[in-house]
mmCIF file of C-alpha atoms in Angstrom:
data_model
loop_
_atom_site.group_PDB
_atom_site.id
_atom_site.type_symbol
_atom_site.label_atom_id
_atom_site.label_comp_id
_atom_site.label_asym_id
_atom_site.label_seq_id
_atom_site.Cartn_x
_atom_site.Cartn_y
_atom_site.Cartn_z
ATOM 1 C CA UNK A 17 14.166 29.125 -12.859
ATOM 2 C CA UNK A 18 10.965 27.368 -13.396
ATOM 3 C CA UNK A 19 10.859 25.130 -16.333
ATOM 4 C CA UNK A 20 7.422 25.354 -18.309
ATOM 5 C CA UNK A 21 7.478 22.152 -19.908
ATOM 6 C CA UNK A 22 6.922 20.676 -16.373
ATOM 7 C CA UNK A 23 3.488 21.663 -16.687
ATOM 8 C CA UNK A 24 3.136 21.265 -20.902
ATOM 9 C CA UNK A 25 3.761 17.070 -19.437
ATOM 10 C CA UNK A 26 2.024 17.246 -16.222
ATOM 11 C CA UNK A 27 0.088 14.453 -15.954
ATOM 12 C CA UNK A 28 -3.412 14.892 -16.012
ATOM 13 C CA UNK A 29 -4.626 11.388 -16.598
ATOM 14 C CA UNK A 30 -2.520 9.704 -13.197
ATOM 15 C CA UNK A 31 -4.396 12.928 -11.449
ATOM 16 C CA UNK A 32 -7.564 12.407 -12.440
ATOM 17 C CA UNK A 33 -7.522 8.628 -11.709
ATOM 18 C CA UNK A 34 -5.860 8.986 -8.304
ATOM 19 C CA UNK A 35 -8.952 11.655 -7.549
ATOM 20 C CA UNK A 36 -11.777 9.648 -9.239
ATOM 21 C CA UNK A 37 -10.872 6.271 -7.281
ATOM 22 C CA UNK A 38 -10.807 8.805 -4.599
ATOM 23 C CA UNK A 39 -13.978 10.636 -4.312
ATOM 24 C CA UNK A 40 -15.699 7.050 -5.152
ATOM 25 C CA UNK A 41 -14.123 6.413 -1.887
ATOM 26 C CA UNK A 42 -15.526 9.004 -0.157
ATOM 27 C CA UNK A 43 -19.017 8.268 -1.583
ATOM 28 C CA UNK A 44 -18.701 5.025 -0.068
ATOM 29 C CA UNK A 45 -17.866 6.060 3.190
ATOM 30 C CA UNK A 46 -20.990 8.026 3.396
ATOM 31 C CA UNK A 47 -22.952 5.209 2.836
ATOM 32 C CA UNK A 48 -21.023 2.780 5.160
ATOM 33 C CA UNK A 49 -20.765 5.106 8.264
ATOM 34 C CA UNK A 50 -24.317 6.619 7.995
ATOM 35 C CA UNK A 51 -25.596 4.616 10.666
ATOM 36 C CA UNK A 52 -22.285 5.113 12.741
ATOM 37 C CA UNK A 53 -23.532 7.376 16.090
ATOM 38 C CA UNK A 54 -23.172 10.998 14.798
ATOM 39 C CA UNK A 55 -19.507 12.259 15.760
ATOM 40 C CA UNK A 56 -18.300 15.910 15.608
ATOM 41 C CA UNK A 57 -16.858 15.322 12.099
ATOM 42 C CA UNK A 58 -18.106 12.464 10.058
ATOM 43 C CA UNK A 59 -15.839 10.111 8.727
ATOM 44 C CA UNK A 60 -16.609 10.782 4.840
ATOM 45 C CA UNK A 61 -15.858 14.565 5.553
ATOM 46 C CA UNK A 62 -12.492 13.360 7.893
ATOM 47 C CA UNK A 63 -11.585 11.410 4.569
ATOM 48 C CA UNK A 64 -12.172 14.467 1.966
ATOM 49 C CA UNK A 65 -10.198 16.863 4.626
ATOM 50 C CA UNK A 66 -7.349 13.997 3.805
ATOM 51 C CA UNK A 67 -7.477 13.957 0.099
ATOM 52 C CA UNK A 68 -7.064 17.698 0.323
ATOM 53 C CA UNK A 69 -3.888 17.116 2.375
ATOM 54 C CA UNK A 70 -2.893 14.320 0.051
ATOM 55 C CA UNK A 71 -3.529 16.161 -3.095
ATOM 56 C CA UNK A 72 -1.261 18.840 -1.310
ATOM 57 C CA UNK A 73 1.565 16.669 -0.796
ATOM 58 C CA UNK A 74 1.052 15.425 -4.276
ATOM 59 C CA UNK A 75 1.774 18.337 -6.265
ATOM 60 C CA UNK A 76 4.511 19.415 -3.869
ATOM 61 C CA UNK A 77 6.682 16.061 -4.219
ATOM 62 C CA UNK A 78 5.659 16.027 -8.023
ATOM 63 C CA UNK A 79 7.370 19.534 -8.133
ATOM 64 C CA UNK A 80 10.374 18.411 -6.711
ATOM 65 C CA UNK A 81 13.137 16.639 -8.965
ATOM 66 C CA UNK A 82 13.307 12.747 -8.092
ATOM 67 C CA UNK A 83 16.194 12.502 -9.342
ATOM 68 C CA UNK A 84 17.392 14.366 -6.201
ATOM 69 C CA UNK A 85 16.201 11.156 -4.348
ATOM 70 C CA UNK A 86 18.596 8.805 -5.420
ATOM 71 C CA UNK A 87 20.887 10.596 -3.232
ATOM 72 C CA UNK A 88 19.171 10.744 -0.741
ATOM 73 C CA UNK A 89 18.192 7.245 -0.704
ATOM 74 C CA UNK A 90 20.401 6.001 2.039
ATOM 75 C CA UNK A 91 19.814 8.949 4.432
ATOM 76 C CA UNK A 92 16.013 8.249 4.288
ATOM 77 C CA UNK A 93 16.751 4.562 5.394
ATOM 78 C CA UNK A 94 19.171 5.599 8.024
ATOM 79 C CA UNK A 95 16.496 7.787 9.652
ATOM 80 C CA UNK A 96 13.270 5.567 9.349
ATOM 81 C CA UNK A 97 15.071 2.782 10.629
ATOM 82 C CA UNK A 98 15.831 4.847 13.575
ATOM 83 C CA UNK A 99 12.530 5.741 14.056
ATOM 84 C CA UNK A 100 11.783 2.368 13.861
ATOM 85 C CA UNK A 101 13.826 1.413 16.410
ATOM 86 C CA UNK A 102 12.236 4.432 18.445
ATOM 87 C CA UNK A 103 9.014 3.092 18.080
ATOM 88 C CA UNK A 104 10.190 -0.480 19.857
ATOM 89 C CA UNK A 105 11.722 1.698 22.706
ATOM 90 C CA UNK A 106 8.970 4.401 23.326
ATOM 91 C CA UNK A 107 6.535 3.841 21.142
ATOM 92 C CA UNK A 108 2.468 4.240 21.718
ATOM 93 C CA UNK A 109 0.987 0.921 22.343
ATOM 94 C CA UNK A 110 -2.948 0.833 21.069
ATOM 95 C CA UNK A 111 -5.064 -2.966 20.614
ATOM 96 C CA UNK A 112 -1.760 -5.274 22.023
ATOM 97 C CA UNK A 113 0.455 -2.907 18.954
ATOM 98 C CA UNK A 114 3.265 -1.106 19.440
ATOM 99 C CA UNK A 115 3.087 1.141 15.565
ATOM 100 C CA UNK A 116 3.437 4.553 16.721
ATOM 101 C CA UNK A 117 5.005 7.600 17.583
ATOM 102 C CA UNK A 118 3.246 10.117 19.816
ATOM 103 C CA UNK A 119 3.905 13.476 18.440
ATOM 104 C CA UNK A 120 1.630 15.222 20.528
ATOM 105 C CA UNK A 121 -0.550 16.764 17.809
ATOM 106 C CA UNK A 122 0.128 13.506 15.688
ATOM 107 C CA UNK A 123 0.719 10.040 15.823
ATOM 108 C CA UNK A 124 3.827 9.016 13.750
ATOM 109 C CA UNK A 125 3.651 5.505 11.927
ATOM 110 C CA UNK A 126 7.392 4.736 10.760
ATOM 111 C CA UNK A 127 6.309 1.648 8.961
ATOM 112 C CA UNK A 128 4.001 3.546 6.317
ATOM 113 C CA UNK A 129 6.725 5.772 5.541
ATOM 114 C CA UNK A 130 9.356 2.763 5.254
ATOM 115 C CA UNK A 131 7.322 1.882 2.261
ATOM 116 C CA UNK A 132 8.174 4.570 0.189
ATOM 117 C CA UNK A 133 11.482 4.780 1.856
ATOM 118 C CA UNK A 134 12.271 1.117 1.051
ATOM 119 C CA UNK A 135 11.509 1.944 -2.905
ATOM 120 C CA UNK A 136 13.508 4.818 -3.105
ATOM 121 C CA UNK A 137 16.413 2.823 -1.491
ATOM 122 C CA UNK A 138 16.377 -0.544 -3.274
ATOM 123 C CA UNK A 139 15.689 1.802 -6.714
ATOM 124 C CA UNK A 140 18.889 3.294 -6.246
ATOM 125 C CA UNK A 141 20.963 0.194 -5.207
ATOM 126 C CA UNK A 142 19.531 -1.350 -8.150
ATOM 127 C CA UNK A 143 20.009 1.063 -10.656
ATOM 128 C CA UNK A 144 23.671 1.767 -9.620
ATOM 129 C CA UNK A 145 24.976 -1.484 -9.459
ATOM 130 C CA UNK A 146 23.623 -3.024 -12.915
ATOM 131 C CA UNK A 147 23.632 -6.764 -13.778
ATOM 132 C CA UNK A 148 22.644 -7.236 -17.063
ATOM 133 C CA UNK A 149 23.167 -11.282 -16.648
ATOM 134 C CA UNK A 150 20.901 -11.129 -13.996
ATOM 135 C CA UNK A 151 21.711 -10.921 -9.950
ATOM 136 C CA UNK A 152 23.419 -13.486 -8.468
ATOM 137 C CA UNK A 153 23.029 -14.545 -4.879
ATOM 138 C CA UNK A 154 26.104 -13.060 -3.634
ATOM 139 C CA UNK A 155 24.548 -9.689 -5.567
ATOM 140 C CA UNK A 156 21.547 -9.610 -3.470
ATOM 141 C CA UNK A 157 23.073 -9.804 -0.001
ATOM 142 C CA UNK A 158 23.120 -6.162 0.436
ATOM 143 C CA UNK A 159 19.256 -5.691 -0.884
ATOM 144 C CA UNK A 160 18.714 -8.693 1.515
ATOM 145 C CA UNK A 161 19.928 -7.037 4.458
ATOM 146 C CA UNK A 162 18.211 -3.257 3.612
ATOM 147 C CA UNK A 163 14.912 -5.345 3.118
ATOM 148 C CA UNK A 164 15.291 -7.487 6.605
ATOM 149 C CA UNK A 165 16.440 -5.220 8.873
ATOM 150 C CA UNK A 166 13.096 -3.092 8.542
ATOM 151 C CA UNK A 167 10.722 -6.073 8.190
ATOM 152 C CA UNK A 168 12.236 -7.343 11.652
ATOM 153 C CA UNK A 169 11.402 -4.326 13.046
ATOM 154 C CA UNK A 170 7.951 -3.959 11.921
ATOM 155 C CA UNK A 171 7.066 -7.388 12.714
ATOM 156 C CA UNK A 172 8.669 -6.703 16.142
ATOM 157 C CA UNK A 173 5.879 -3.965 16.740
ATOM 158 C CA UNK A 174 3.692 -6.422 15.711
ATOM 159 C CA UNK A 175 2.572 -5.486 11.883
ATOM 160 C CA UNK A 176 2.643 -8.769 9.769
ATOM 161 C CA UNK A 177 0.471 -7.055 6.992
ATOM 162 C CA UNK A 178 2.387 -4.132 6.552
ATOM 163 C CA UNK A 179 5.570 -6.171 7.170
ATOM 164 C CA UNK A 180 4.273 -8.493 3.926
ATOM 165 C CA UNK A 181 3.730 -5.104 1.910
ATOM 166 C CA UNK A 182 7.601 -4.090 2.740
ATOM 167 C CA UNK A 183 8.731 -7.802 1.609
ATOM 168 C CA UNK A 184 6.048 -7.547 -1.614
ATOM 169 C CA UNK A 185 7.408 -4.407 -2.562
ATOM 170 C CA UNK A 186 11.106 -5.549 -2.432
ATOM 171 C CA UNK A 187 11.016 -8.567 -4.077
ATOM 172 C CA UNK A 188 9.148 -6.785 -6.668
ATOM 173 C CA UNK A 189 11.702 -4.690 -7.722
ATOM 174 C CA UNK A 190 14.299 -7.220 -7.253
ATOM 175 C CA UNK A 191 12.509 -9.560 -9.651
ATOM 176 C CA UNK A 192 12.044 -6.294 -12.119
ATOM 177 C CA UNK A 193 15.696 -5.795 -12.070
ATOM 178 C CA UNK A 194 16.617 -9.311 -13.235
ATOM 179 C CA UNK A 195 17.186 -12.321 -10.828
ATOM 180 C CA UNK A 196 19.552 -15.192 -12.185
ATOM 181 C CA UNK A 197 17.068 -18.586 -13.277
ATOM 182 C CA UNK A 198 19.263 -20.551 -10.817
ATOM 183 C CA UNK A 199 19.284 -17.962 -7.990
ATOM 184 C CA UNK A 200 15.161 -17.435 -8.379
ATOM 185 C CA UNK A 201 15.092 -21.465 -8.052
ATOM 186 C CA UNK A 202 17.389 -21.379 -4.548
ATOM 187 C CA UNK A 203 15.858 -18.830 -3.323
ATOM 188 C CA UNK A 204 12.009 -19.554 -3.487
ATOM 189 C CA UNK A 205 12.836 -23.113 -1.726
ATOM 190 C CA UNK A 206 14.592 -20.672 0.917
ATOM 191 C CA UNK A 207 11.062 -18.845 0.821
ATOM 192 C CA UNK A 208 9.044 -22.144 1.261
ATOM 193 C CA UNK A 209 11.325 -22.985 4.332
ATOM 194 C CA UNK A 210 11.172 -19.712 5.833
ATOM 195 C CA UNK A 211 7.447 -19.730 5.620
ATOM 196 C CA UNK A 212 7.092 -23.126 7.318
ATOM 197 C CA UNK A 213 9.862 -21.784 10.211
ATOM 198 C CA UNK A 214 8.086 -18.125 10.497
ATOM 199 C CA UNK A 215 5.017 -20.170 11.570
ATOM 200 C CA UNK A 216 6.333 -21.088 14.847
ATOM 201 C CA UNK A 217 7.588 -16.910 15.417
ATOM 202 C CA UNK A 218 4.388 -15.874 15.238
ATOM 203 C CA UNK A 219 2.166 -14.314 18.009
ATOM 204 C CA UNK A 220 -0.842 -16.331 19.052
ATOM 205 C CA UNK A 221 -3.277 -14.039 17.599
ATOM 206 C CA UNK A 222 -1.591 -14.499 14.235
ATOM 207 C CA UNK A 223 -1.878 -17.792 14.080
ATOM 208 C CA UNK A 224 -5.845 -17.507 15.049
ATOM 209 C CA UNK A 225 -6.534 -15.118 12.004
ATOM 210 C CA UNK A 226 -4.483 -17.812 9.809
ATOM 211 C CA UNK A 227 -6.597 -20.392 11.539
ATOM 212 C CA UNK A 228 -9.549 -18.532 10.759
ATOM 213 C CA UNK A 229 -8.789 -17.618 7.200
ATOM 214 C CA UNK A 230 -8.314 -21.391 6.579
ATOM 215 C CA UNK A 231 -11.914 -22.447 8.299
ATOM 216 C CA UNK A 232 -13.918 -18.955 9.388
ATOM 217 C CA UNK A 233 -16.831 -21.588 10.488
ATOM 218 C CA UNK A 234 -14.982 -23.208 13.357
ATOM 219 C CA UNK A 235 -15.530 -19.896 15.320
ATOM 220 C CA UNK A 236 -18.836 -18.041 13.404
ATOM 221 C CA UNK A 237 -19.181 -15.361 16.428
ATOM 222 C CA UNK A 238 -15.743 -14.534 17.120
ATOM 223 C CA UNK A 239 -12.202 -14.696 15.050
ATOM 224 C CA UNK A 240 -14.475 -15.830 12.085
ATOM 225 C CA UNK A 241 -17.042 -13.275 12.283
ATOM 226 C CA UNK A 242 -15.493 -10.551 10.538
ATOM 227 C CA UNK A 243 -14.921 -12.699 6.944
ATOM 228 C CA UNK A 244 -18.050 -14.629 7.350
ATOM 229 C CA UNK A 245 -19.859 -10.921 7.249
ATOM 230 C CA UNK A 246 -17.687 -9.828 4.433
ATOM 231 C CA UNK A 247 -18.259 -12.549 2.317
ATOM 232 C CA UNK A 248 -22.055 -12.352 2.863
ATOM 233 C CA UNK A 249 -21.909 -8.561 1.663
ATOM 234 C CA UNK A 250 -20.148 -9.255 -1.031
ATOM 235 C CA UNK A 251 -22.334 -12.104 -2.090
ATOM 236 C CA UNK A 252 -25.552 -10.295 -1.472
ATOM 237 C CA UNK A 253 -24.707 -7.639 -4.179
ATOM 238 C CA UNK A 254 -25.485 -9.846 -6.880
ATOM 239 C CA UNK A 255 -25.368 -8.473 -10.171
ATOM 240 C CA UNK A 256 -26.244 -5.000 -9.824
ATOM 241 C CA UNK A 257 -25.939 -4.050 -6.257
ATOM 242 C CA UNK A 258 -28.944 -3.036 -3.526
ATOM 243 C CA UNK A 259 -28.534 0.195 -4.416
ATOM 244 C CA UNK A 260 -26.891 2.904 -2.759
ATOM 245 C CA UNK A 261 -27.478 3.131 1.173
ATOM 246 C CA UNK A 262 -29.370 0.318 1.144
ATOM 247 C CA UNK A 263 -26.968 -2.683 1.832
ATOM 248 C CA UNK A 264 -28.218 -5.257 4.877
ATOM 249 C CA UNK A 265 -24.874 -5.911 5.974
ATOM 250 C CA UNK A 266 -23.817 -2.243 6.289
ATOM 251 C CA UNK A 267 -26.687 -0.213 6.940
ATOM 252 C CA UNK A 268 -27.982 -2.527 10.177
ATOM 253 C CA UNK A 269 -24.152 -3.005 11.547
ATOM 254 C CA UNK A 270 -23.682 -6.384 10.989
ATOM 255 C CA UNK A 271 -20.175 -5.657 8.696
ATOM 256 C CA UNK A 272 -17.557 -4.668 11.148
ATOM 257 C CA UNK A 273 -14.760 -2.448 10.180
ATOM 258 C CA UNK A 274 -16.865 -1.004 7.167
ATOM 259 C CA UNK A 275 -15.061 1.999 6.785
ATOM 260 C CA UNK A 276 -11.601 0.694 6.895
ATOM 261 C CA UNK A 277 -10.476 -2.740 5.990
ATOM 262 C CA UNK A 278 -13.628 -3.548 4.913
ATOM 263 C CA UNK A 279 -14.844 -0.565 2.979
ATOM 264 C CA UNK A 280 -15.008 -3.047 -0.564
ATOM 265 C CA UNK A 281 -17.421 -5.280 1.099
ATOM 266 C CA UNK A 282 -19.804 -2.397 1.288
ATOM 267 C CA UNK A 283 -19.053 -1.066 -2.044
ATOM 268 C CA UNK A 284 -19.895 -4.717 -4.049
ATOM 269 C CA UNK A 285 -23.264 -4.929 -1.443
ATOM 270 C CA UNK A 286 -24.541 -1.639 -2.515
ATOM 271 C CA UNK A 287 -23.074 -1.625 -6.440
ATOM 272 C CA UNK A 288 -22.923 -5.610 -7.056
ATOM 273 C CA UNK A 289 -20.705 -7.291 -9.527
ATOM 274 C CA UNK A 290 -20.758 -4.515 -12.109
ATOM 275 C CA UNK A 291 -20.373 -1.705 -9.757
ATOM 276 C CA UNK A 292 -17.380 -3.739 -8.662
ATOM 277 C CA UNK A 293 -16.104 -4.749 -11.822
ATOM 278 C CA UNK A 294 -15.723 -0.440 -13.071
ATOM 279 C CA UNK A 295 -14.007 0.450 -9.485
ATOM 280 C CA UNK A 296 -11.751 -2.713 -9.938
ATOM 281 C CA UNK A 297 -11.071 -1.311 -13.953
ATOM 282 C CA UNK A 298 -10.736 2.184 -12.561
ATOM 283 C CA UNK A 299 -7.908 0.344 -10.416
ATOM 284 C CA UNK A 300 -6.316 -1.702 -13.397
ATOM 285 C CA UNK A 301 -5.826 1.319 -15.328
ATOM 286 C CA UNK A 302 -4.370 2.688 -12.414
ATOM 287 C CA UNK A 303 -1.869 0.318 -12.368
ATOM 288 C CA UNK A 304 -1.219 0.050 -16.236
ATOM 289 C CA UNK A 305 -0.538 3.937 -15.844
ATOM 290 C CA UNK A 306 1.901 3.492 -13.703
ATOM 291 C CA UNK A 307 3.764 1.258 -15.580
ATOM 292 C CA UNK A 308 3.393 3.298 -18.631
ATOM 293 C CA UNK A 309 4.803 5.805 -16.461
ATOM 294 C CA UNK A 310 7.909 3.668 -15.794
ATOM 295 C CA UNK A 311 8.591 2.811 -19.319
ATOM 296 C CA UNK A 312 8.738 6.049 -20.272
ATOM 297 C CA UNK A 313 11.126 7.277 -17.296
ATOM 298 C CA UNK A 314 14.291 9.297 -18.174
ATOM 299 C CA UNK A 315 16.505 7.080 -16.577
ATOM 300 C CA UNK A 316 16.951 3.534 -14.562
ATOM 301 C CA UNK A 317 16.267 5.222 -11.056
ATOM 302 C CA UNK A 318 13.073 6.922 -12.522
ATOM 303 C CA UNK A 319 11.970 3.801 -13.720
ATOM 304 C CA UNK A 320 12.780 1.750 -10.903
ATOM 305 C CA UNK A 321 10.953 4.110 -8.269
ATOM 306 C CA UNK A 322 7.841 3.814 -10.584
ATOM 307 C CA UNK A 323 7.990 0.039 -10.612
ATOM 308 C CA UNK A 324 8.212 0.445 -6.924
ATOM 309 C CA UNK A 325 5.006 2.788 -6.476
ATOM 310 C CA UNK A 326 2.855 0.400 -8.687
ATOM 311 C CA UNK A 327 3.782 -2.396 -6.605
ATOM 312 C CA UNK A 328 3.122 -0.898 -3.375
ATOM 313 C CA UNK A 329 -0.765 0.135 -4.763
ATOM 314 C CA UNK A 330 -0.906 -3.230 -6.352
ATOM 315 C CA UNK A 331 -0.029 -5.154 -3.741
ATOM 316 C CA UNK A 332 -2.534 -3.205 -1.273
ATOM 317 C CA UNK A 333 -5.281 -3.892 -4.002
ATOM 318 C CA UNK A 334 -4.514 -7.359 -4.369
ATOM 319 C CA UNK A 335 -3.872 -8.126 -0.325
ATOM 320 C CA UNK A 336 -7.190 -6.386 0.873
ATOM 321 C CA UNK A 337 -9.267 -7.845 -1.685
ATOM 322 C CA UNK A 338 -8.566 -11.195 -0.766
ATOM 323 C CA UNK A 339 -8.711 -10.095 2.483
ATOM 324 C CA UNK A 340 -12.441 -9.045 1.865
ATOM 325 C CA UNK A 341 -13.841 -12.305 -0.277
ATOM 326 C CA UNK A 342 -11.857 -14.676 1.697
ATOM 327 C CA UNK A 343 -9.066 -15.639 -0.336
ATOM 328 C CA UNK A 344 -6.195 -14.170 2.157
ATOM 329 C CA UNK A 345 -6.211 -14.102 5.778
ATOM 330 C CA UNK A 346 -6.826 -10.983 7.680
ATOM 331 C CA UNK A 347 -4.039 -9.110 8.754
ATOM 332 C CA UNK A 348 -5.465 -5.218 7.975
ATOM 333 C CA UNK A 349 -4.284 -3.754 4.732
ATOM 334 C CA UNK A 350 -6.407 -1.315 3.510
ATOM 335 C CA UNK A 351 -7.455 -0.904 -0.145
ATOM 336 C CA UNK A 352 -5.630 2.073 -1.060
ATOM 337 C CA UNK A 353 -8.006 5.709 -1.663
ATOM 338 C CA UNK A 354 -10.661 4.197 -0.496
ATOM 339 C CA UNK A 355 -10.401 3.068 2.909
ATOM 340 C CA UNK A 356 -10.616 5.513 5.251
ATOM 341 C CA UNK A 357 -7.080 6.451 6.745
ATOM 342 C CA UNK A 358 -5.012 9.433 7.168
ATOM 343 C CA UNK A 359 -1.725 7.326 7.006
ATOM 344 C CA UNK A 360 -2.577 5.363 4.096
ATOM 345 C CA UNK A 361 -4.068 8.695 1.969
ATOM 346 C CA UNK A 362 -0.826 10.071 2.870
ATOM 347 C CA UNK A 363 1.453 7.338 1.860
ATOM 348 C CA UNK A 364 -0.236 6.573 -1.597
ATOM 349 C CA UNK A 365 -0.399 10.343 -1.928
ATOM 350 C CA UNK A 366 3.355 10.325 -1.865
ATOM 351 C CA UNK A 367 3.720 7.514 -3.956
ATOM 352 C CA UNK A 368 1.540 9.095 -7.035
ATOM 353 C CA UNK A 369 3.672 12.186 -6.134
ATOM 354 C CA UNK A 370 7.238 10.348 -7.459
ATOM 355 C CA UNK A 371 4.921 8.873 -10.066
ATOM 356 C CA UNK A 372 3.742 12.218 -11.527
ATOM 357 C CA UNK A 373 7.281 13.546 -10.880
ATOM 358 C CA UNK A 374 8.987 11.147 -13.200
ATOM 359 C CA UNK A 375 5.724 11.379 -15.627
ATOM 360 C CA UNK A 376 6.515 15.240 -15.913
ATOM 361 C CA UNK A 377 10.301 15.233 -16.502
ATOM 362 C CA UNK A 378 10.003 11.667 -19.063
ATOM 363 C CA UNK A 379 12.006 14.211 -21.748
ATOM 364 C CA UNK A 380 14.347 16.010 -19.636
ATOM 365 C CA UNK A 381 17.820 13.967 -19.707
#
């Protein structure tokens, strides 16, 4: 029987945000692919086709209990870890990547859904197995090993960036749930070393974009090219923008990747600082939201998968827009509803999903 205070707390506000980010997006992507050679279906309409999809999926996870999830946590990992071992075996290789699954009418991309997999997982191994003196080491051996078999994989395909977003998004919540003082100390000197011995196990064209990121100028036409551009967009905006459509950078083709990883770069061209400044306070509420959300969860697992879908959209946010003004190497994140991307609508469609499902059922116990 259908419970009517599910809609009495639906919430409008996450909604509204989610589709206001969204259809900025969109606008964006009108601008930035208008001198693109005309294609049956133009990109901004591909990307509104996607946020009717996404706004689909949505409402249907948000009407299904999440508490149901925790569960069903370990079942999800069982099976995208599988599927992430499929992909290694016979996977569809595109660019010198290995990411997908050929499904005939659509290509499958494990590691997007291991995102939300890997918060519903780690939110109900932490929220079963509570520490209120904080986690020890020996306590996070089984969260090590869900969060490192996956990132293995992915980085086996290769995917470093979304293999960072998978480690982001776990440490995250393990941080959230409490980490021992002595523990956080051992364990971010285990970080540093890993970091210095992960240099050597990366592919060569890896290490160029790190090369790059560090000193775009040493190669202005080639590996550099694509920050160098960005930055000059971004730049060029000055404090109010050229105005819509009418961005150098975008309009004559000199931005590449304007529609995707890039689609920011076009946005602070076109609407300068203070056009960037609302979008980037349209995103902070976002994320403030979200945690609102959390701390007014039911229960631990509620809160915990909120924690964990806030992280995943701030970490996109924060990874892609250093990506775009040079702060962070390249390694293609996009910036989440507003790049154009069927996966990525998909994904952070499924994420607000478990946000407005906990949102709706914060007084049901």
């Amino acid at each position: 029987m259908f419970d009517r205070r599910l809609l009495t707390h639906f919430d409008w506000v996450l909604l509204l945000l989610v589709c206001g980010i969204s259809l900025v997006g969109i606008m964006n992507l009108y601008s930035a692919t208008s001198s693109l050679p005309e294609t049956a279906t133009p990109v901004y309409l591909k990307q509104l086709y996607w946020l009717g999809i996404g706004l689909m999926i949505a409402l249907t996870v948000s009407a299904f209990d999440y508490r149901h999830l925790q569960h069903l946590g370990p079942f999800f990992y069982v099976v995208t870890v599988t599927l992430l071992l499929l992909v290694l075996m016979v996977g569809k290789t595109s660019m010198g990547a290995t990411r997908w699954i050929d499904l005939g009418f659509f290509n499958l991309q494990p590691s997007e859904i291991m995102k939300i997999v890997m918060i519903i997982t780690l939110s109900w191994h932490f929220s079963e197995r509570v520490q209120v003196a904080g986690y020890t080491l020996r306590d996070l051996v089984v969260p090590f090993f869900l969060l490192a078999v996956p990132v293995f994989l992915i980085m086996k395909q290769p995917d470093l960036g979304t293999a960072m977003l998978v480690i982001f998004i776990g440490s995250t919540l393990a941080l959230f749930a409490g980490i021992r003082r002595s523990t956080l100390v051992f364990l971010a000197l285990m970080g540093t070393a890993a970091a210095w011995g992960g240099w050597y196990l990366l592919r060569d064209y890896q290490k160029e974009r790190i090369h790059t990121f560090l000193n775009p100028e040493r190669d202005p036409l080639g590996s550099g090219y694509h920050i160098i551009q960005s930055k000059i967009a971004v730049g060029s905006g000055g404090l109010f923008g050229k105005g819509f459509m009418q961005g150098s950078q975008s309009q004559l083709s000199f931005l590449p990747e304007r529609h995707t990883d890039f689609a920011f770069s076009v946005f602070a061209e076109e609407w300068g600082f203070s056009g960037s400044l609302v979008l980037l306070l349209l995103y902070l509420f976002l994320i403030i939201w979200g945690i609102y959300v959390a701390r007014q969860a039911s229960d631990r697992f509620g809160m915990f998968l909120s924690i964990g879908v806030v992280a995943m959209m701030f970490w996109h946010i924060v990874v892609n827009l250093g990506m775009v003004i040079g702060l962070l190497p390249v390694v293609g994140v996009p910036l989440p509803l507003f790049s154009y991307g069927g996966t990525s609508m998909v994904t952070t469609m499924i994420g607000t999903g478990l946000l407005l499902s906990v949102s709706m059922r914060r007084f049901m116990f």
